[in-house]
Amino acid sequence: MLNLQKRIDGVDENKDYLGKRTSIRDKLLAQEVQDVQKVLRNHPTCKITFPDPTLLHEMELTVKPTAGMYANGVFKFSIHVPPEYNNVPPTVECKTRVWHPNINEEGKICLSILRVNSLADFGWLPTRRMLEVILGLDGLFGDLISFDDPLNEEAAKQYKENPANFENKVRRYIKNYCKYEEEDDDEDEDDDED
């Protein structure tokens, strides 16, 4: 396990091992990406793209919720799948500024499936797949939103103390930072008076 942790941290004394793991990851992703693309054809709120089609381990996800307080926002995520996949989860970063209890201002995400060590089998397991990660990220804007286990404690506190102000701030962030591509991309100043 010590060697695995070193490799996760980017230290690998055995380059042959890294090459084998990269090959295993790429084979897993080749099949999984086909499955993801099939499912997402019938899931209009999510779209996955690859900046370089030859690098399946680097992908971008766009989530466009159609209901709830995050409706009409466009939320972009970068997903990196490390060589140790499927033993470790992908790393995900939110590229869109959003007022959310499970996404902080730096783009870090609190989603149990992305945790290596989590309680009650909700964390990452080698049997998990990319589709679960993508649907989990989509779910953060609906039924998976959690105010009880927040990463952005200020957002969760605001929701608990004044839900109307929380929703107003969500709407303001969507207007300023999370527009549909076809809308004007000028960013208004954010008013953080709440």
mmCIF file of C-alpha atoms in Angstrom, residues 2 25 31 52-53 63 98 153 164 177 189:
data_model
loop_
_atom_site.group_PDB
_atom_site.id
_atom_site.type_symbol
_atom_site.label_atom_id
_atom_site.label_comp_id
_atom_site.label_asym_id
_atom_site.label_seq_id
_atom_site.Cartn_x
_atom_site.Cartn_y
_atom_site.Cartn_z
ATOM 1 C CA LEU A 2 2.929 2.311 0.671
ATOM 2 C CA ARG A 25 -6.199 2.300 -17.507
ATOM 3 C CA GLN A 31 -14.618 0.434 -23.165
ATOM 4 C CA ASP A 52 -7.332 15.457 -27.311
ATOM 5 C CA PRO A 53 -9.279 12.431 -28.622
ATOM 6 C CA VAL A 63 -23.528 19.792 -16.879
ATOM 7 C CA VAL A 98 -20.550 28.317 -8.508
ATOM 8 C CA GLU A 153 -19.363 25.749 4.770
ATOM 9 C CA ALA A 164 -34.037 32.714 0.067
ATOM 10 C CA TYR A 177 -20.481 32.894 -14.262
ATOM 11 C CA GLU A 189 -19.514 42.043 -10.952
#
